[in-house]
Amino acid sequence: MKNTEIIQLTTDELLDKIAEEKANYAKLKMNHAISPLENPLILRQKRKYIARLLTELNKRKKQQA
C-alpha cells in the first residue's frame, strides 16, 4: 500500500490495519525462527510498512491536539 493510500484510510481503518500487520509480522518472525523464510526481506518490508502506518496515526494525533 502506498503512502497516498494510507493517508486516505480513516483512523479506525488505520488502527485495524496496524493490528493486522503486527499480528502478521509476529507470525512471520516466529516462522522465520523455526525455519528460514524463502525471502527474509519480507520481514524488513513488513516492519517498514507498520512504521508508515504508525507515522500516519501519530500525524493525525498531533493535528487533533
mmCIF file with all atom_site columns, N, CA and C in Angstrom:
data_model
loop_
_atom_site.group_PDB
_atom_site.id
_atom_site.type_symbol
_atom_site.label_atom_id
_atom_site.label_alt_id
_atom_site.label_comp_id
_atom_site.label_asym_id
_atom_site.label_entity_id
_atom_site.label_seq_id
_atom_site.pdbx_PDB_ins_code
_atom_site.Cartn_x
_atom_site.Cartn_y
_atom_site.Cartn_z
_atom_site.occupancy
_atom_site.B_iso_or_equiv
_atom_site.pdbx_formal_charge
_atom_site.auth_seq_id
_atom_site.auth_comp_id
_atom_site.auth_asym_id
_atom_site.auth_atom_id
_atom_site.pdbx_PDB_model_num
ATOM 1   N N  . MET A 1 1  ? 0.848   -1.171  0.000  1.00 0.00 ? 1  MET A N  1
ATOM 2   C CA . MET A 1 1  ? 0.000   0.000   0.000  1.00 0.00 ? 1  MET A CA 1
ATOM 3   C C  . MET A 1 1  ? 0.897   1.239   0.000  1.00 0.00 ? 1  MET A C  1
ATOM 4   N N  . LYS A 1 2  ? 0.594   2.167   -0.866 1.00 0.00 ? 2  LYS A N  1
ATOM 5   C CA . LYS A 1 2  ? 1.389   3.384   -0.983 1.00 0.00 ? 2  LYS A CA 1
ATOM 6   C C  . LYS A 1 2  ? 0.974   4.398   0.074  1.00 0.00 ? 2  LYS A C  1
ATOM 7   N N  . ASN A 1 3  ? 1.833   5.391   0.276  1.00 0.00 ? 3  ASN A N  1
ATOM 8   C CA . ASN A 1 3  ? 1.547   6.413   1.280  1.00 0.00 ? 3  ASN A CA 1
ATOM 9   C C  . ASN A 1 3  ? 0.267   7.174   0.965  1.00 0.00 ? 3  ASN A C  1
ATOM 10  N N  . THR A 1 4  ? -0.012  7.403   -0.306 1.00 0.00 ? 4  THR A N  1
ATOM 11  C CA . THR A 1 4  ? -1.243  8.117   -0.659 1.00 0.00 ? 4  THR A CA 1
ATOM 12  C C  . THR A 1 4  ? -2.470  7.305   -0.261 1.00 0.00 ? 4  THR A C  1
ATOM 13  N N  . GLU A 1 5  ? -2.368  5.987   -0.368 1.00 0.00 ? 5  GLU A N  1
ATOM 14  C CA . GLU A 1 5  ? -3.477  5.126   0.039  1.00 0.00 ? 5  GLU A CA 1
ATOM 15  C C  . GLU A 1 5  ? -3.608  5.091   1.556  1.00 0.00 ? 5  GLU A C  1
ATOM 16  N N  . ILE A 1 6  ? -2.490  5.147   2.256  1.00 0.00 ? 6  ILE A N  1
ATOM 17  C CA . ILE A 1 6  ? -2.504  5.149   3.723  1.00 0.00 ? 6  ILE A CA 1
ATOM 18  C C  . ILE A 1 6  ? -3.171  6.421   4.229  1.00 0.00 ? 6  ILE A C  1
ATOM 19  N N  . ILE A 1 7  ? -2.885  7.543   3.596  1.00 0.00 ? 7  ILE A N  1
ATOM 20  C CA . ILE A 1 7  ? -3.455  8.827   4.010  1.00 0.00 ? 7  ILE A CA 1
ATOM 21  C C  . ILE A 1 7  ? -4.973  8.816   3.856  1.00 0.00 ? 7  ILE A C  1
ATOM 22  N N  . GLN A 1 8  ? -5.478  8.111   2.860  1.00 0.00 ? 8  GLN A N  1
ATOM 23  C CA . GLN A 1 8  ? -6.914  8.086   2.598  1.00 0.00 ? 8  GLN A CA 1
ATOM 24  C C  . GLN A 1 8  ? -7.691  7.203   3.570  1.00 0.00 ? 8  GLN A C  1
ATOM 25  N N  . LEU A 1 9  ? -7.005  6.361   4.334  1.00 0.00 ? 9  LEU A N  1
ATOM 26  C CA . LEU A 1 9  ? -7.688  5.497   5.296  1.00 0.00 ? 9  LEU A CA 1
ATOM 27  C C  . LEU A 1 9  ? -8.241  6.317   6.455  1.00 0.00 ? 9  LEU A C  1
ATOM 28  N N  . THR A 1 10 ? -9.351  5.865   7.011  1.00 0.00 ? 10 THR A N  1
ATOM 29  C CA . THR A 1 10 ? -9.869  6.518   8.212  1.00 0.00 ? 10 THR A CA 1
ATOM 30  C C  . THR A 1 10 ? -9.023  6.069   9.399  1.00 0.00 ? 10 THR A C  1
ATOM 31  N N  . THR A 1 11 ? -9.177  6.757   10.516 1.00 0.00 ? 11 THR A N  1
ATOM 32  C CA . THR A 1 11 ? -8.394  6.426   11.702 1.00 0.00 ? 11 THR A CA 1
ATOM 33  C C  . THR A 1 11 ? -8.720  5.017   12.196 1.00 0.00 ? 11 THR A C  1
ATOM 34  N N  . ASP A 1 12 ? -9.985  4.645   12.162 1.00 0.00 ? 12 ASP A N  1
ATOM 35  C CA . ASP A 1 12 ? -10.372 3.298   12.593 1.00 0.00 ? 12 ASP A CA 1
ATOM 36  C C  . ASP A 1 12 ? -9.779  2.231   11.677 1.00 0.00 ? 12 ASP A C  1
ATOM 37  N N  . GLU A 1 13 ? -9.817  2.483   10.379 1.00 0.00 ? 13 GLU A N  1
ATOM 38  C CA . GLU A 1 13 ? -9.220  1.543   9.428  1.00 0.00 ? 13 GLU A CA 1
ATOM 39  C C  . GLU A 1 13 ? -7.720  1.439   9.655  1.00 0.00 ? 13 GLU A C  1
ATOM 40  N N  . LEU A 1 14 ? -7.112  2.569   9.973  1.00 0.00 ? 14 LEU A N  1
ATOM 41  C CA . LEU A 1 14 ? -5.676  2.604   10.230 1.00 0.00 ? 14 LEU A CA 1
ATOM 42  C C  . LEU A 1 14 ? -5.326  1.756   11.451 1.00 0.00 ? 14 LEU A C  1
ATOM 43  N N  . LEU A 1 15 ? -6.103  1.890   12.514 1.00 0.00 ? 15 LEU A N  1
ATOM 44  C CA . LEU A 1 15 ? -5.869  1.101   13.724 1.00 0.00 ? 15 LEU A CA 1
ATOM 45  C C  . LEU A 1 15 ? -6.052  -0.390  13.454 1.00 0.00 ? 15 LEU A C  1
ATOM 46  N N  . ASP A 1 16 ? -7.070  -0.737  12.684 1.00 0.00 ? 16 ASP A N  1
ATOM 47  C CA . ASP A 1 16 ? -7.301  -2.141  12.332 1.00 0.00 ? 16 ASP A CA 1
ATOM 48  C C  . ASP A 1 16 ? -6.144  -2.688  11.502 1.00 0.00 ? 16 ASP A C  1
ATOM 49  N N  . LYS A 1 17 ? -5.684  -1.884  10.558 1.00 0.00 ? 17 LYS A N  1
ATOM 50  C CA . LYS A 1 17 ? -4.588  -2.301  9.681  1.00 0.00 ? 17 LYS A CA 1
ATOM 51  C C  . LYS A 1 17 ? -3.303  -2.505  10.487 1.00 0.00 ? 17 LYS A C  1
ATOM 52  N N  . ILE A 1 18 ? -3.049  -1.615  11.447 1.00 0.00 ? 18 ILE A N  1
ATOM 53  C CA . ILE A 1 18 ? -1.854  -1.738  12.285 1.00 0.00 ? 18 ILE A CA 1
ATOM 54  C C  . ILE A 1 18 ? -1.902  -3.037  13.078 1.00 0.00 ? 18 ILE A C  1
ATOM 55  N N  . ALA A 1 19 ? -3.034  -3.322  13.697 1.00 0.00 ? 19 ALA A N  1
ATOM 56  C CA . ALA A 1 19 ? -3.172  -4.549  14.486 1.00 0.00 ? 19 ALA A CA 1
ATOM 57  C C  . ALA A 1 19 ? -2.989  -5.788  13.606 1.00 0.00 ? 19 ALA A C  1
ATOM 58  N N  . GLU A 1 20 ? -3.580  -5.748  12.420 1.00 0.00 ? 20 GLU A N  1
ATOM 59  C CA . GLU A 1 20 ? -3.485  -6.874  11.493 1.00 0.00 ? 20 GLU A CA 1
ATOM 60  C C  . GLU A 1 20 ? -2.041  -7.100  11.052 1.00 0.00 ? 20 GLU A C  1
ATOM 61  N N  . GLU A 1 21 ? -1.357  -6.023  10.692 1.00 0.00 ? 21 GLU A N  1
ATOM 62  C CA . GLU A 1 21 ? 0.018   -6.144  10.213 1.00 0.00 ? 21 GLU A CA 1
ATOM 63  C C  . GLU A 1 21 ? 0.978   -6.565  11.323 1.00 0.00 ? 21 GLU A C  1
ATOM 64  N N  . LYS A 1 22 ? 0.748   -6.096  12.545 1.00 0.00 ? 22 LYS A N  1
ATOM 65  C CA . LYS A 1 22 ? 1.592   -6.518  13.668 1.00 0.00 ? 22 LYS A CA 1
ATOM 66  C C  . LYS A 1 22 ? 1.433   -8.012  13.924 1.00 0.00 ? 22 LYS A C  1
ATOM 67  N N  . ALA A 1 23 ? 0.209   -8.512  13.818 1.00 0.00 ? 23 ALA A N  1
ATOM 68  C CA . ALA A 1 23 ? -0.030  -9.947  14.002 1.00 0.00 ? 23 ALA A CA 1
ATOM 69  C C  . ALA A 1 23 ? 0.656   -10.751 12.894 1.00 0.00 ? 23 ALA A C  1
ATOM 70  N N  . ASN A 1 24 ? 0.542   -10.276 11.660 1.00 0.00 ? 24 ASN A N  1
ATOM 71  C CA . ASN A 1 24 ? 1.202   -10.952 10.538 1.00 0.00 ? 24 ASN A CA 1
ATOM 72  C C  . ASN A 1 24 ? 2.715   -10.944 10.709 1.00 0.00 ? 24 ASN A C  1
ATOM 73  N N  . TYR A 1 25 ? 3.259   -9.819  11.165 1.00 0.00 ? 25 TYR A N  1
ATOM 74  C CA . TYR A 1 25 ? 4.701   -9.704  11.366 1.00 0.00 ? 25 TYR A CA 1
ATOM 75  C C  . TYR A 1 25 ? 5.172   -10.678 12.440 1.00 0.00 ? 25 TYR A C  1
ATOM 76  N N  . ALA A 1 26 ? 4.428   -10.764 13.538 1.00 0.00 ? 26 ALA A N  1
ATOM 77  C CA . ALA A 1 26 ? 4.803   -11.677 14.623 1.00 0.00 ? 26 ALA A CA 1
ATOM 78  C C  . ALA A 1 26 ? 4.789   -13.126 14.135 1.00 0.00 ? 26 ALA A C  1
ATOM 79  N N  . LYS A 1 27 ? 3.789   -13.461 13.335 1.00 0.00 ? 27 LYS A N  1
ATOM 80  C CA . LYS A 1 27 ? 3.688   -14.818 12.803 1.00 0.00 ? 27 LYS A CA 1
ATOM 81  C C  . LYS A 1 27 ? 4.860   -15.120 11.862 1.00 0.00 ? 27 LYS A C  1
ATOM 82  N N  . LEU A 1 28 ? 5.180   -14.171 10.993 1.00 0.00 ? 28 LEU A N  1
ATOM 83  C CA . LEU A 1 28 ? 6.307   -14.359 10.074 1.00 0.00 ? 28 LEU A CA 1
ATOM 84  C C  . LEU A 1 28 ? 7.620   -14.496 10.832 1.00 0.00 ? 28 LEU A C  1
ATOM 85  N N  . LYS A 1 29 ? 7.794   -13.688 11.863 1.00 0.00 ? 29 LYS A N  1
ATOM 86  C CA . LYS A 1 29 ? 9.028   -13.713 12.644 1.00 0.00 ? 29 LYS A CA 1
ATOM 87  C C  . LYS A 1 29 ? 9.191   -15.061 13.347 1.00 0.00 ? 29 LYS A C  1
ATOM 88  N N  . MET A 1 30 ? 8.093   -15.583 13.886 1.00 0.00 ? 30 MET A N  1
ATOM 89  C CA . MET A 1 30 ? 8.148   -16.877 14.547 1.00 0.00 ? 30 MET A CA 1
ATOM 90  C C  . MET A 1 30 ? 8.451   -17.982 13.534 1.00 0.00 ? 30 MET A C  1
ATOM 91  N N  . ASN A 1 31 ? 7.806   -17.928 12.380 1.00 0.00 ? 31 ASN A N  1
ATOM 92  C CA . ASN A 1 31 ? 8.073   -18.920 11.337 1.00 0.00 ? 31 ASN A CA 1
ATOM 93  C C  . ASN A 1 31 ? 9.518   -18.855 10.867 1.00 0.00 ? 31 ASN A C  1
ATOM 94  N N  . HIS A 1 32 ? 10.074  -17.659 10.811 1.00 0.00 ? 32 HIS A N  1
ATOM 95  C CA . HIS A 1 32 ? 11.459  -17.495 10.382 1.00 0.00 ? 32 HIS A CA 1
ATOM 96  C C  . HIS A 1 32 ? 12.417  -18.076 11.415 1.00 0.00 ? 32 HIS A C  1
ATOM 97  N N  . ALA A 1 33 ? 12.067  -17.994 12.689 1.00 0.00 ? 33 ALA A N  1
ATOM 98  C CA . ALA A 1 33 ? 12.915  -18.554 13.740 1.00 0.00 ? 33 ALA A CA 1
ATOM 99  C C  . ALA A 1 33 ? 12.917  -20.081 13.674 1.00 0.00 ? 33 ALA A C  1
ATOM 100 N N  . ILE A 1 34 ? 11.793  -20.659 13.300 1.00 0.00 ? 34 ILE A N  1
ATOM 101 C CA . ILE A 1 34 ? 11.684  -22.118 13.226 1.00 0.00 ? 34 ILE A CA 1
ATOM 102 C C  . ILE A 1 34 ? 12.392  -22.646 11.984 1.00 0.00 ? 34 ILE A C  1
ATOM 103 N N  . SER A 1 35 ? 12.035  -22.106 10.844 1.00 0.00 ? 35 SER A N  1
ATOM 104 C CA . SER A 1 35 ? 12.691  -22.487 9.595  1.00 0.00 ? 35 SER A CA 1
ATOM 105 C C  . SER A 1 35 ? 12.814  -21.229 8.749  1.00 0.00 ? 35 SER A C  1
ATOM 106 N N  . PRO A 1 36 ? 13.980  -20.992 8.175  1.00 0.00 ? 36 PRO A N  1
ATOM 107 C CA . PRO A 1 36 ? 14.204  -19.743 7.431  1.00 0.00 ? 36 PRO A CA 1
ATOM 108 C C  . PRO A 1 36 ? 13.184  -19.527 6.314  1.00 0.00 ? 36 PRO A C  1
ATOM 109 N N  . LEU A 1 37 ? 12.775  -18.269 6.188  1.00 0.00 ? 37 LEU A N  1
ATOM 110 C CA . LEU A 1 37 ? 11.858  -17.899 5.115  1.00 0.00 ? 37 LEU A CA 1
ATOM 111 C C  . LEU A 1 37 ? 12.591  -17.920 3.787  1.00 0.00 ? 37 LEU A C  1
ATOM 112 N N  . GLU A 1 38 ? 11.840  -18.125 2.729  1.00 0.00 ? 38 GLU A N  1
ATOM 113 C CA . GLU A 1 38 ? 12.436  -18.117 1.397  1.00 0.00 ? 38 GLU A CA 1
ATOM 114 C C  . GLU A 1 38 ? 12.999  -16.732 1.084  1.00 0.00 ? 38 GLU A C  1
ATOM 115 N N  . ASN A 1 39 ? 12.261  -15.692 1.490  1.00 0.00 ? 39 ASN A N  1
ATOM 116 C CA . ASN A 1 39 ? 12.707  -14.320 1.269  1.00 0.00 ? 39 ASN A CA 1
ATOM 117 C C  . ASN A 1 39 ? 12.646  -13.563 2.603  1.00 0.00 ? 39 ASN A C  1
ATOM 118 N N  . PRO A 1 40 ? 13.745  -13.522 3.354  1.00 0.00 ? 40 PRO A N  1
ATOM 119 C CA . PRO A 1 40 ? 13.729  -12.869 4.663  1.00 0.00 ? 40 PRO A CA 1
ATOM 120 C C  . PRO A 1 40 ? 13.560  -11.348 4.593  1.00 0.00 ? 40 PRO A C  1
ATOM 121 N N  . LEU A 1 41 ? 13.679  -10.765 3.408  1.00 0.00 ? 41 LEU A N  1
ATOM 122 C CA . LEU A 1 41 ? 13.479  -9.323  3.275  1.00 0.00 ? 41 LEU A CA 1
ATOM 123 C C  . LEU A 1 41 ? 12.026  -8.929  3.509  1.00 0.00 ? 41 LEU A C  1
ATOM 124 N N  . ILE A 1 42 ? 11.133  -9.906  3.477  1.00 0.00 ? 42 ILE A N  1
ATOM 125 C CA . ILE A 1 42 ? 9.720   -9.643  3.767  1.00 0.00 ? 42 ILE A CA 1
ATOM 126 C C  . ILE A 1 42 ? 9.583   -9.076  5.173  1.00 0.00 ? 42 ILE A C  1
ATOM 127 N N  . LEU A 1 43 ? 10.406  -9.569  6.107  1.00 0.00 ? 43 LEU A N  1
ATOM 128 C CA . LEU A 1 43 ? 10.357  -9.069  7.485  1.00 0.00 ? 43 LEU A CA 1
ATOM 129 C C  . LEU A 1 43 ? 10.661  -7.575  7.525  1.00 0.00 ? 43 LEU A C  1
ATOM 130 N N  . ARG A 1 44 ? 11.664  -7.166  6.790  1.00 0.00 ? 44 ARG A N  1
ATOM 131 C CA . ARG A 1 44 ? 12.037  -5.752  6.756  1.00 0.00 ? 44 ARG A CA 1
ATOM 132 C C  . ARG A 1 44 ? 10.924  -4.908  6.137  1.00 0.00 ? 44 ARG A C  1
ATOM 133 N N  . GLN A 1 45 ? 10.344  -5.409  5.058  1.00 0.00 ? 45 GLN A N  1
ATOM 134 C CA . GLN A 1 45 ? 9.256   -4.688  4.397  1.00 0.00 ? 45 GLN A CA 1
ATOM 135 C C  . GLN A 1 45 ? 8.051   -4.536  5.311  1.00 0.00 ? 45 GLN A C  1
ATOM 136 N N  . LYS A 1 46 ? 7.713   -5.594  6.040  1.00 0.00 ? 46 LYS A N  1
ATOM 137 C CA . LYS A 1 46 ? 6.579   -5.533  6.975  1.00 0.00 ? 46 LYS A CA 1
ATOM 138 C C  . LYS A 1 46 ? 6.842   -4.512  8.075  1.00 0.00 ? 46 LYS A C  1
ATOM 139 N N  . ARG A 1 47 ? 8.066   -4.519  8.608  1.00 0.00 ? 47 ARG A N  1
ATOM 140 C CA . ARG A 1 47 ? 8.434   -3.593  9.681  1.00 0.00 ? 47 ARG A CA 1
ATOM 141 C C  . ARG A 1 47 ? 8.320   -2.146  9.208  1.00 0.00 ? 47 ARG A C  1
ATOM 142 N N  . LYS A 1 48 ? 8.788   -1.880  8.004  1.00 0.00 ? 48 LYS A N  1
ATOM 143 C CA . LYS A 1 48 ? 8.719   -0.523  7.460  1.00 0.00 ? 48 LYS A CA 1
ATOM 144 C C  . LYS A 1 48 ? 7.282   -0.110  7.173  1.00 0.00 ? 48 LYS A C  1
ATOM 145 N N  . TYR A 1 49 ? 6.467   -1.048  6.729  1.00 0.00 ? 49 TYR A N  1
ATOM 146 C CA . TYR A 1 49 ? 5.063   -0.761  6.450  1.00 0.00 ? 49 TYR A CA 1
ATOM 147 C C  . TYR A 1 49 ? 4.327   -0.411  7.743  1.00 0.00 ? 49 TYR A C  1
ATOM 148 N N  . ILE A 1 50 ? 4.603   -1.165  8.805  1.00 0.00 ? 50 ILE A N  1
ATOM 149 C CA . ILE A 1 50 ? 3.999   -0.868  10.111 1.00 0.00 ? 50 ILE A CA 1
ATOM 150 C C  . ILE A 1 50 ? 4.440   0.514   10.572 1.00 0.00 ? 50 ILE A C  1
ATOM 151 N N  . ALA A 1 51 ? 5.694   0.857   10.351 1.00 0.00 ? 51 ALA A N  1
ATOM 152 C CA . ALA A 1 51 ? 6.199   2.176   10.743 1.00 0.00 ? 51 ALA A CA 1
ATOM 153 C C  . ALA A 1 51 ? 5.484   3.280   9.971  1.00 0.00 ? 51 ALA A C  1
ATOM 154 N N  . ARG A 1 52 ? 5.212   3.067   8.688  1.00 0.00 ? 52 ARG A N  1
ATOM 155 C CA . ARG A 1 52 ? 4.479   4.061   7.895  1.00 0.00 ? 52 ARG A CA 1
ATOM 156 C C  . ARG A 1 52 ? 3.073   4.270   8.449  1.00 0.00 ? 52 ARG A C  1
ATOM 157 N N  . LEU A 1 53 ? 2.420   3.166   8.797  1.00 0.00 ? 53 LEU A N  1
ATOM 158 C CA . LEU A 1 53 ? 1.074   3.259   9.361  1.00 0.00 ? 53 LEU A CA 1
ATOM 159 C C  . LEU A 1 53 ? 1.094   4.018   10.690 1.00 0.00 ? 53 LEU A C  1
ATOM 160 N N  . LEU A 1 54 ? 2.061   3.695   11.546 1.00 0.00 ? 54 LEU A N  1
ATOM 161 C CA . LEU A 1 54 ? 2.163   4.359   12.845 1.00 0.00 ? 54 LEU A CA 1
ATOM 162 C C  . LEU A 1 54 ? 2.502   5.839   12.685 1.00 0.00 ? 54 LEU A C  1
ATOM 163 N N  . THR A 1 55 ? 3.313   6.169   11.695 1.00 0.00 ? 55 THR A N  1
ATOM 164 C CA . THR A 1 55 ? 3.662   7.561   11.439 1.00 0.00 ? 55 THR A CA 1
ATOM 165 C C  . THR A 1 55 ? 2.424   8.359   11.059 1.00 0.00 ? 55 THR A C  1
ATOM 166 N N  . GLU A 1 56 ? 1.602   7.809   10.193 1.00 0.00 ? 56 GLU A N  1
ATOM 167 C CA . GLU A 1 56 ? 0.371   8.498   9.793  1.00 0.00 ? 56 GLU A CA 1
ATOM 168 C C  . GLU A 1 56 ? -0.568  8.657   10.985 1.00 0.00 ? 56 GLU A C  1
ATOM 169 N N  . LEU A 1 57 ? -0.657  7.641   11.825 1.00 0.00 ? 57 LEU A N  1
ATOM 170 C CA . LEU A 1 57 ? -1.507  7.723   13.014 1.00 0.00 ? 57 LEU A CA 1
ATOM 171 C C  . LEU A 1 57 ? -1.012  8.817   13.958 1.00 0.00 ? 57 LEU A C  1
ATOM 172 N N  . ASN A 1 58 ? 0.301   8.904   14.145 1.00 0.00 ? 58 ASN A N  1
ATOM 173 C CA . ASN A 1 58 ? 0.865   9.936   15.018 1.00 0.00 ? 58 ASN A CA 1
ATOM 174 C C  . ASN A 1 58 ? 0.660   11.337  14.447 1.00 0.00 ? 58 ASN A C  1
ATOM 175 N N  . LYS A 1 59 ? 0.732   11.482  13.125 1.00 0.00 ? 59 LYS A N  1
ATOM 176 C CA . LYS A 1 59 ? 0.464   12.779  12.492 1.00 0.00 ? 59 LYS A CA 1
ATOM 177 C C  . LYS A 1 59 ? -0.949  13.234  12.801 1.00 0.00 ? 59 LYS A C  1
ATOM 178 N N  . ARG A 1 60 ? -1.885  12.307  12.706 1.00 0.00 ? 60 ARG A N  1
ATOM 179 C CA . ARG A 1 60 ? -3.287  12.642  12.965 1.00 0.00 ? 60 ARG A CA 1
ATOM 180 C C  . ARG A 1 60 ? -3.503  13.018  14.425 1.00 0.00 ? 60 ARG A C  1
ATOM 181 N N  . LYS A 1 61 ? -2.844  12.321  15.332 1.00 0.00 ? 61 LYS A N  1
ATOM 182 C CA . LYS A 1 61 ? -2.984  12.638  16.756 1.00 0.00 ? 61 LYS A CA 1
ATOM 183 C C  . LYS A 1 61 ? -2.442  14.030  17.055 1.00 0.00 ? 61 LYS A C  1
ATOM 184 N N  . LYS A 1 62 ? -1.328  14.395  16.420 1.00 0.00 ? 62 LYS A N  1
ATOM 185 C CA . LYS A 1 62 ? -0.743  15.720  16.647 1.00 0.00 ? 62 LYS A CA 1
ATOM 186 C C  . LYS A 1 62 ? -1.624  16.817  16.068 1.00 0.00 ? 62 LYS A C  1
ATOM 187 N N  . GLN A 1 63 ? -2.274  16.553  14.946 1.00 0.00 ? 63 GLN A N  1
ATOM 188 C CA . GLN A 1 63 ? -3.153  17.549  14.337 1.00 0.00 ? 63 GLN A CA 1
ATOM 189 C C  . GLN A 1 63 ? -4.382  17.796  15.195 1.00 0.00 ? 63 GLN A C  1
ATOM 190 N N  . GLN A 1 64 ? -4.863  16.775  15.888 1.00 0.00 ? 64 GLN A N  1
ATOM 191 C CA . GLN A 1 64 ? -6.037  16.926  16.736 1.00 0.00 ? 64 GLN A CA 1
ATOM 192 C C  . GLN A 1 64 ? -5.718  17.692  18.012 1.00 0.00 ? 64 GLN A C  1
ATOM 193 N N  . ALA A 1 65 ? -4.487  17.596  18.475 1.00 0.00 ? 65 ALA A N  1
ATOM 194 C CA . ALA A 1 65 ? -4.115  18.237  19.746 1.00 0.00 ? 65 ALA A CA 1
ATOM 195 C C  . ALA A 1 65 ? -3.952  19.728  19.614 1.00 0.00 ? 65 ALA A C  1
#
